Amino acid sequence: MTTHFHPALGEAARSFLSREHHLLIDGRMVESDSGRRTDILDPATGNVIATAAEASATDVDRAVEAARRAFAGPWRKTTPAERTRIMLRFAALIETHADELAQLECINSGKPLAACRNGDVAGIVEMLRYMAGWTTKMGGETPNVSLPGEWHAYTLREPVGVVGQIIPWNFPLNMAMWKIAPALAAGCTIVMKPSEQTPLTALRLGELALEAGVPPGVLNIVTGFGNPVGAAIAAHPNVDKVAFTGSGETGRRILQAASGNLKRVSLELGGKSPVIVFPDANLEAAAAGVCSSIFFHAGQICAAGSRLYVHERAFDQVLDAVTRRANGMKLGHGMDAGTEMGPVISRRQLDRVMGYIASGQEQGATLAAGGDTTGERGFFVKPTVLTGVEPGMKVHDEEIFGPVLCAMKFSDDDDLERISAAANSTTYGLAASIWTKDLNVAHKMARRLEAGIVNVNALSSPDAALPYGGYKQSGWGRERGFDAIEMYTEIKAVAINLNT
Ligand code: ADP
Ligand code: MG
């Protein structure tokens, strides 16, 4: 295999990429049943950087059996304090290998290296440490019951069992850890399927977990395509829960597949998140926030602020600041110093995004910035701003998952009800951002917005303690915070009649 590595890639990352990657089942790297392999690309160049094993439904069976054995055996018998210690060791090992992981994440997902190092890798360490704290603190309760006679009643919080986790390509490390950490803390065992496009860092995490003392079979990683691997996990009769992050279309398929054994389902799907700028806001800060929210990682973020609403008095100033920033952004390889925005993940994604930009223009929107691809190789789309966008246009209603912002106005004729009705006018409800100095407006808007996450004078709030998930068709359940622990546990009520 000929590989073309970026010159800034370190020795550890090179040596990992050069390996023949397999599946992680029962604590060992094993060949896939079929022996078939998939090319893994650097989206900034289109070059092949590694190949990964393509698992089959039979491989999923093996992984589920290993997870079931580990659940019944070693992991169930580990004390909460031991689980905490193992998870903290896992976090420390990730820190030791932070540069290698950041470089692998950068070269396979396209995100700028500094963001991978300071956002993704630092973020998963925080997530593990936060969830490791819950292990010794999650317990049941002793409800006061009013049954006749004398009773002692309590609840037990127990792990849900073997969990399947299916994740996308935009944040391979973060999406993996948002699911692995609460599942480990709760005492579950895992069959994880990374995206077929970005399986590398999940495999490396799996190795570090073993090194940290996570027993074999607790964390299994099966690489390969949605069909058959993801489909087999979602339908598996011996999997107790499936947690998914990705598109609504695939989410619906997973839900149907999960209905066979009524396994628990959590879904983190797309968004079309509004950013609402009131005229009293710090407009420079708002414009900077808008740009980070939609252009960071080329808009490939479920919570990307893709619909901008600005009061007409501030509209020109904000639009001008946004388009200036958009036109000035340095696009390039994530490993190159100074790169502010990388590529989208694939040729297919590039075509999708360009299709949306064309459809916006066909339906009457006007280009205020970008609108084109760029670069001699790789999958780069220029930061794009559309004005004249209205509900009913595809660019307004649908998630683009690219660096495309739709800018709209409101006026003094619009009260908070009308502004929030416009902001709520999609089938999604993931995130929203409000920019104002008026506390009453901020709190009233926060209540009126149909979104699982509302940020005020901020574009995002990436904290392990804050629940993350969507209203409406943005999904079911919440990741991060104690809500994530709840998704990986069952409650058992135990009642003891003390009179017999
Ligand atoms: P995209 O097609 O843009 O990659 P998806 O939502 O389809 O977005 O993919 C997210 C994850 O879901 C990936 O890991 C993918 O392999 C997986 N997946 C795709 N199709 C299915 C399916 N039918 N069942 C389970 N998982 C799937
Ligand atoms: Mg798909």
XYZ file of C-alpha atoms and ligand atoms in Angstrom:
528
model
C 0.000 0.000 0.000
C 1.361 3.422 -0.878
C 0.572 6.003 1.720
C 1.105 9.743 1.547
C 1.446 11.258 4.989
C 1.442 14.954 5.743
C 5.056 15.964 6.595
C 4.050 17.389 9.993
C 2.682 14.021 11.137
C 4.649 12.645 14.110
C 6.267 9.243 14.462
C 3.562 7.741 16.693
C 0.745 8.696 14.319
C 2.712 7.445 11.299
C 3.436 4.155 12.950
C -0.228 3.703 13.891
C -1.401 4.542 10.369
C 1.077 2.093 8.852
C -0.362 -0.829 10.775
C -2.881 -3.315 9.403
C -6.028 -2.414 11.356
C -8.396 -5.098 12.572
C -11.490 -5.414 14.733
C -11.209 -5.224 18.514
C -13.188 -8.141 19.912
C -12.780 -9.637 23.384
C -9.586 -7.720 24.010
C -7.826 -8.867 20.848
C -7.320 -7.416 17.403
C -8.893 -9.953 15.072
C -9.349 -10.304 11.317
C -12.816 -9.676 9.984
C -14.803 -12.666 8.848
C -14.770 -11.542 5.199
C -11.158 -10.316 5.085
C -12.414 -7.316 3.094
C -10.886 -3.891 3.688
C -11.939 -0.253 3.128
C -9.689 2.652 2.181
C -9.482 5.445 4.740
C -8.840 8.894 3.249
C -7.323 12.190 4.252
C -10.178 14.505 3.139
C -7.780 17.428 2.624
C -5.884 15.540 -0.076
C -8.082 12.621 -1.064
C -5.093 10.331 -0.392
C -5.442 6.909 1.193
C -3.844 7.002 4.670
C -4.803 3.519 5.903
C -7.227 0.694 5.344
C -9.708 -0.690 7.863
C -11.368 -4.070 8.252
C -14.925 -4.472 6.990
C -16.838 -6.404 9.582
C -19.824 -8.648 8.847
C -22.929 -9.594 10.806
C -20.998 -12.658 12.023
C -18.304 -10.391 13.458
C -21.043 -8.419 15.226
C -22.307 -11.699 16.731
C -18.823 -12.433 18.055
C -18.513 -8.947 19.519
C -21.938 -9.148 21.170
C -21.090 -12.545 22.693
C -17.841 -11.136 24.077
C -19.685 -8.118 25.483
C -22.319 -10.374 27.062
C -19.651 -12.540 28.734
C -17.824 -9.466 30.021
C -21.079 -8.024 31.331
C -21.959 -11.169 33.247
C -18.375 -11.674 34.397
C -15.571 -9.236 35.077
C -17.311 -5.899 34.545
C -20.332 -6.764 36.700
C -17.967 -7.868 39.479
C -15.842 -4.696 39.365
C -16.620 -2.342 42.234
C -17.675 1.220 41.422
C -14.411 2.541 42.904
C -12.396 0.190 40.676
C -14.339 1.350 37.621
C -13.567 4.956 38.565
C -9.854 4.154 38.878
C -9.788 2.360 35.526
C -11.577 5.253 33.820
C -9.172 7.786 35.346
C -6.215 5.694 34.127
C -7.833 5.622 30.677
C -8.087 9.441 30.780
C -4.436 9.781 31.837
C -3.326 7.478 29.003
C -5.250 9.587 26.500
C -3.387 12.642 27.803
C -0.079 10.829 27.391
C -0.989 10.072 23.768
C -2.750 13.391 23.143
C -0.543 14.541 20.261
C -0.805 11.230 18.440
C -4.597 11.127 18.854
C -4.980 14.760 17.788
C -2.911 14.162 14.656
C -4.855 11.019 13.747
C -8.123 12.889 14.290
C -6.886 15.816 12.208
C -5.676 13.781 9.262
C -8.780 11.625 9.051
C -11.548 14.155 9.876
C -9.988 17.281 8.315
C -10.424 19.523 11.358
C -7.530 21.929 12.188
C -4.953 20.316 14.477
C -5.264 22.874 17.295
C -8.999 22.195 17.492
C -8.345 18.446 17.589
C -5.801 18.876 20.385
C -7.568 21.534 22.491
C -11.158 20.646 21.674
C -11.521 16.982 20.827
C -8.728 15.291 22.785
C -9.009 17.628 25.780
C -12.786 17.202 25.641
C -12.755 13.407 25.790
C -10.382 13.476 28.766
C -12.819 15.786 30.590
C -15.750 13.587 29.620
C -14.067 10.454 30.988
C -13.127 12.175 34.264
C -16.598 13.643 34.674
C -18.333 10.302 34.076
C -15.768 8.449 36.247
C -17.030 10.607 39.122
C -20.601 9.350 38.739
C -19.562 5.712 39.098
C -19.309 5.940 42.884
C -22.182 8.417 43.219
C -25.032 6.992 41.182
C -27.325 5.116 43.485
C -30.935 4.337 44.125
C -33.350 5.976 46.544
C -35.458 4.973 49.523
C -38.952 6.209 48.604
C -41.504 6.702 51.414
C -44.229 4.196 50.607
C -47.756 4.332 52.039
C -48.686 0.680 51.797
C -50.557 -0.861 54.752
C -48.253 -2.291 57.420
C -44.522 -1.733 57.620
C -42.306 -1.794 54.545
C -38.761 -1.126 53.540
C -38.576 -0.058 49.893
C -35.643 1.096 47.818
C -34.561 1.444 44.227
C -31.453 0.042 42.592
C -29.819 1.717 39.611
C -28.442 -1.067 37.428
C -26.567 -1.123 34.112
C -28.820 -1.658 31.110
C -26.517 -4.435 29.803
C -24.832 -4.809 26.421
C -25.051 -1.576 24.453
C -24.531 -0.969 20.749
C -23.132 2.438 19.843
C -23.125 3.756 16.280
C -21.389 7.052 15.538
C -20.723 9.405 12.612
C -17.568 10.859 11.062
C -17.625 14.514 12.112
C -16.227 14.121 15.647
C -14.838 10.580 15.750
C -13.181 10.907 19.195
C -15.846 12.996 20.888
C -18.777 10.988 19.571
C -17.065 7.794 20.706
C -16.338 9.099 24.200
C -19.739 10.720 24.742
C -21.053 7.182 24.446
C -18.236 5.061 25.904
C -17.726 7.085 29.120
C -21.286 6.999 30.533
C -21.687 3.365 29.466
C -18.495 2.339 31.301
C -19.474 4.404 34.342
C -22.889 2.728 34.440
C -21.315 -0.748 34.198
C -22.461 -1.585 30.681
C -20.393 -3.389 28.059
C -20.064 -2.025 24.566
C -20.083 -2.893 20.880
C -19.051 0.318 19.144
C -19.243 0.979 15.412
C -17.329 4.029 14.248
C -18.040 5.575 10.853
C -16.619 3.650 7.908
C -14.884 6.905 6.957
C -13.200 7.634 10.307
C -12.603 4.420 12.289
C -8.966 5.038 13.259
C -9.090 7.005 16.511
C -11.801 4.743 17.952
C -9.483 1.747 17.404
C -6.665 3.589 19.163
C -9.020 4.445 22.049
C -9.911 0.764 22.291
C -6.243 -0.140 22.724
C -5.706 2.526 25.367
C -8.787 1.302 27.243
C -7.263 -2.184 27.436
C -3.959 -0.752 28.588
C -5.818 1.187 31.295
C -7.314 -2.044 32.630
C -10.738 -2.119 30.988
C -11.267 -5.912 30.917
C -11.346 -7.709 27.526
C -14.829 -7.754 26.003
C -16.030 -4.613 27.796
C -15.249 -2.348 24.852
C -15.424 -3.999 21.424
C -14.897 -2.012 18.245
C -16.258 -3.290 14.940
C -15.383 -1.234 11.894
C -17.287 -1.323 8.634
C -20.364 -0.078 6.852
C -23.776 0.891 8.191
C -25.129 -2.079 6.352
C -24.275 -4.784 7.486
C -22.480 -3.732 10.718
C -24.703 -0.966 12.109
C -27.848 -2.738 10.956
C -26.760 -5.972 12.688
C -26.088 -4.120 15.955
C -29.435 -2.293 15.839
C -31.375 -5.509 15.161
C -29.378 -7.802 17.475
C -31.608 -9.719 19.902
C -28.826 -9.868 22.512
C -28.131 -6.109 22.540
C -30.088 -4.266 25.254
C -29.711 -0.706 24.016
C -28.560 1.115 20.913
C -27.231 4.666 21.011
C -26.931 6.408 17.667
C -25.636 9.716 16.377
C -26.121 10.549 12.715
C -28.743 11.368 10.121
C -32.494 11.247 10.669
C -32.892 8.795 7.832
C -30.524 6.281 9.432
C -32.020 7.030 12.864
C -35.417 5.907 11.603
C -33.926 2.679 10.230
C -32.262 1.979 13.560
C -35.512 2.564 15.393
C -37.281 0.030 13.182
C -34.493 -2.515 13.535
C -34.520 -2.050 17.322
C -38.230 -2.844 17.575
C -37.609 -6.612 17.319
C -36.451 -6.984 20.923
C -37.671 -3.518 22.010
C -34.143 -2.544 22.936
C -33.707 0.933 24.400
C -32.936 3.544 21.770
C -31.296 6.945 22.044
C -30.825 9.126 19.000
C -28.809 12.265 18.428
C -29.826 13.420 14.962
C -29.430 16.551 12.955
C -30.246 20.188 13.498
C -30.962 23.452 11.738
C -30.094 25.639 14.647
C -31.102 29.319 14.758
C -28.831 32.152 15.895
C -30.862 35.224 16.863
C -29.130 38.583 17.125
C -30.984 41.455 18.812
C -29.879 44.997 17.971
C -28.540 45.717 21.488
C -26.079 42.792 21.326
C -22.305 43.087 21.039
C -22.491 42.788 17.249
C -18.786 42.058 16.635
C -18.853 39.232 19.163
C -22.110 37.967 17.661
C -20.648 37.977 14.125
C -17.559 36.103 15.346
C -19.794 33.595 17.138
C -21.949 33.122 14.037
C -18.864 32.384 11.922
C -17.384 29.901 14.394
C -20.718 28.195 14.745
C -21.253 27.571 11.022
C -17.735 27.530 9.568
C -15.863 25.651 12.300
C -15.229 22.136 10.953
C -16.800 23.308 7.687
C -20.278 23.274 9.199
C -20.184 19.526 9.845
C -21.606 19.879 13.334
C -25.102 18.785 14.313
C -25.538 21.951 16.401
C -24.123 24.296 13.721
C -25.851 27.693 13.757
C -27.083 27.504 10.189
C -29.993 29.988 10.270
C -29.119 33.539 11.266
C -31.866 35.981 12.292
C -30.738 39.583 12.785
C -32.819 42.652 13.621
C -33.026 44.855 10.532
C -31.242 47.733 12.298
C -28.205 45.531 12.881
C -28.496 43.332 9.782
C -26.102 45.142 7.443
C -23.425 45.513 10.089
C -23.609 41.850 11.125
C -23.810 40.565 7.551
C -20.847 42.695 6.581
C -18.761 41.380 9.493
C -19.795 37.788 8.739
C -19.027 37.957 5.010
C -15.703 39.702 5.686
C -14.707 36.903 8.031
C -16.029 34.265 5.617
C -14.041 35.670 2.708
C -10.906 35.974 4.851
C -10.881 32.468 6.306
C -7.773 30.444 5.603
C -8.756 27.073 4.185
C -6.220 24.287 4.107
C -4.903 21.052 5.494
C -5.667 20.701 9.182
C -1.988 19.975 9.863
C -0.844 23.261 8.234
C -0.217 26.093 10.676
C -2.777 28.883 10.353
C -5.555 26.755 8.831
C -8.916 27.999 10.084
C -11.199 25.694 8.140
C -10.570 22.271 6.655
C -12.380 20.236 4.023
C -15.701 18.430 4.184
C -15.336 14.712 4.728
C -15.782 13.289 1.231
C -16.530 13.877 -2.433
C -20.095 12.768 -1.739
C -20.500 15.335 1.043
C -18.998 18.039 -1.159
C -21.484 17.236 -3.914
C -24.320 17.304 -1.395
C -23.340 20.710 -0.057
C -22.878 22.145 -3.546
C -26.284 20.748 -4.512
C -27.864 22.664 -1.616
C -26.106 25.904 -2.591
C -27.391 25.522 -6.170
C -30.914 24.725 -4.980
C -30.902 27.804 -2.708
C -30.056 30.001 -5.655
C -32.637 28.284 -7.879
C -35.280 28.910 -5.202
C -34.459 32.622 -5.018
C -31.669 33.079 -2.465
C -28.704 35.373 -3.170
C -25.025 34.543 -2.586
C -23.374 37.030 -0.219
C -20.139 35.024 0.151
C -18.547 31.793 -1.095
C -20.716 29.438 -3.114
C -17.863 27.561 -4.688
C -15.376 24.766 -4.141
C -11.691 25.541 -3.861
C -8.290 23.826 -3.825
C -6.622 21.568 -6.353
C -7.320 18.461 -4.314
C -9.302 17.475 -1.289
C -12.918 18.352 -0.595
C -13.010 22.086 0.134
C -16.132 24.269 0.039
C -15.740 28.019 0.586
C -17.514 29.548 3.597
C -20.875 30.452 2.087
C -23.541 32.971 3.081
C -27.005 33.122 1.487
C -29.492 35.980 1.922
C -33.105 36.225 0.786
C -33.840 32.838 2.328
C -37.402 31.899 3.244
C -39.186 28.988 4.912
C -40.045 26.315 2.363
C -36.688 26.610 0.603
C -34.604 23.459 1.035
C -31.658 25.498 2.360
C -33.943 26.860 5.104
C -35.699 23.636 6.055
C -33.037 20.921 5.692
C -29.733 20.233 7.386
C -26.908 20.887 4.898
C -23.984 19.771 7.101
C -21.630 22.123 5.312
C -20.297 25.691 5.647
C -23.522 27.349 4.478
C -25.227 30.105 6.469
C -28.740 31.383 5.685
C -29.136 34.999 6.851
C -32.597 36.470 7.536
C -34.059 39.641 9.086
C -36.689 40.514 11.641
C -38.060 43.938 12.537
C -39.743 45.918 15.324
C -43.051 44.510 14.053
C -41.911 41.072 15.220
C -42.483 40.381 18.917
C -40.727 37.539 20.722
C -43.563 35.165 19.805
C -43.052 35.773 16.103
C -39.277 35.662 16.309
C -39.343 32.388 18.189
C -42.005 30.989 15.832
C -39.632 31.690 12.915
C -36.718 30.145 14.806
C -38.870 27.088 15.604
C -40.108 26.673 12.038
C -38.142 23.529 11.124
C -38.658 19.898 12.082
C -35.432 20.041 14.107
C -34.841 21.248 17.672
C -31.228 20.695 18.659
C -29.595 24.002 19.575
C -30.211 27.747 19.500
C -28.132 30.813 20.254
C -29.421 34.216 21.403
C -27.372 37.410 21.348
C -28.646 40.283 23.515
C -27.721 42.229 26.649
C -31.355 42.333 27.773
C -31.863 39.677 30.463
C -35.626 39.608 30.035
C -35.355 39.016 26.310
C -32.724 36.302 26.839
C -34.763 34.371 29.412
C -38.062 34.784 27.560
C -36.492 33.575 24.322
C -34.825 30.640 26.086
C -38.289 29.479 27.171
C -39.871 29.941 23.766
C -37.239 28.139 21.691
C -37.832 24.478 20.890
C -34.261 23.308 21.366
C -32.398 20.973 23.705
C -29.511 23.425 24.076
C -29.839 27.210 24.286
C -26.721 29.383 24.458
C -26.903 33.090 25.304
C -24.100 35.316 24.027
C -22.185 32.149 23.211
C -22.075 29.855 20.231
C -21.633 26.626 22.135
C -21.188 25.265 25.643
C -19.027 22.145 25.407
C -19.123 20.992 29.035
C -19.400 17.367 30.132
C -21.947 18.343 32.809
C -24.439 19.925 30.402
C -27.024 17.599 28.833
C -26.884 17.523 25.035
C -29.692 16.378 22.766
C -32.673 17.461 20.774
C -36.330 18.365 20.818
C -38.572 17.264 17.944
C -36.821 15.354 15.138
C -33.358 16.118 16.506
C -33.548 12.983 18.584
C -34.378 11.070 21.731
C -32.498 11.344 25.003
C -29.611 13.418 26.306
C -25.896 12.747 26.241
C -23.475 14.335 28.763
C -24.470 15.181 32.330
C -26.286 12.762 34.634
C -28.909 12.335 31.905
C -26.348 10.242 30.023
C -25.957 7.931 33.008
C -29.735 7.566 33.091
C -29.703 6.413 29.473
C -27.377 3.530 30.379
C -29.177 2.408 33.540
C -32.435 0.757 34.548
C -34.256 1.432 37.814
C -35.425 -1.510 39.883
C -37.949 -1.001 42.707
C -37.484 -3.430 45.607
C -40.230 -3.569 48.269
C -39.940 -5.632 51.452
C -42.907 -6.371 53.637
C -41.515 -6.219 57.170
C -44.591 -7.836 58.782
C -44.298 -11.443 57.660
P -23.839 9.586 6.588
O -24.546 8.752 5.564
O -23.830 11.025 6.283
O -22.473 9.063 6.929
P -25.393 8.221 8.584
O -26.368 8.723 9.589
O -25.930 7.334 7.543
O -24.695 9.494 7.943
O -24.186 7.497 9.321
C -23.916 7.562 10.704
C -23.508 6.181 11.191
O -24.585 5.276 10.989
C -22.307 5.588 10.455
O -21.504 4.874 11.384
C -22.971 4.646 9.480
O -22.138 3.583 9.071
C -24.128 4.123 10.296
N -25.235 3.554 9.502
C -25.576 3.837 8.226
N -26.647 3.115 7.838
C -27.003 2.356 8.908
C -28.048 1.393 9.159
N -28.944 1.064 8.225
N -28.105 0.811 10.373
C -27.230 1.154 11.337
N -26.225 2.034 11.170
C -26.103 2.637 9.974
Mg -25.701 7.113 5.455
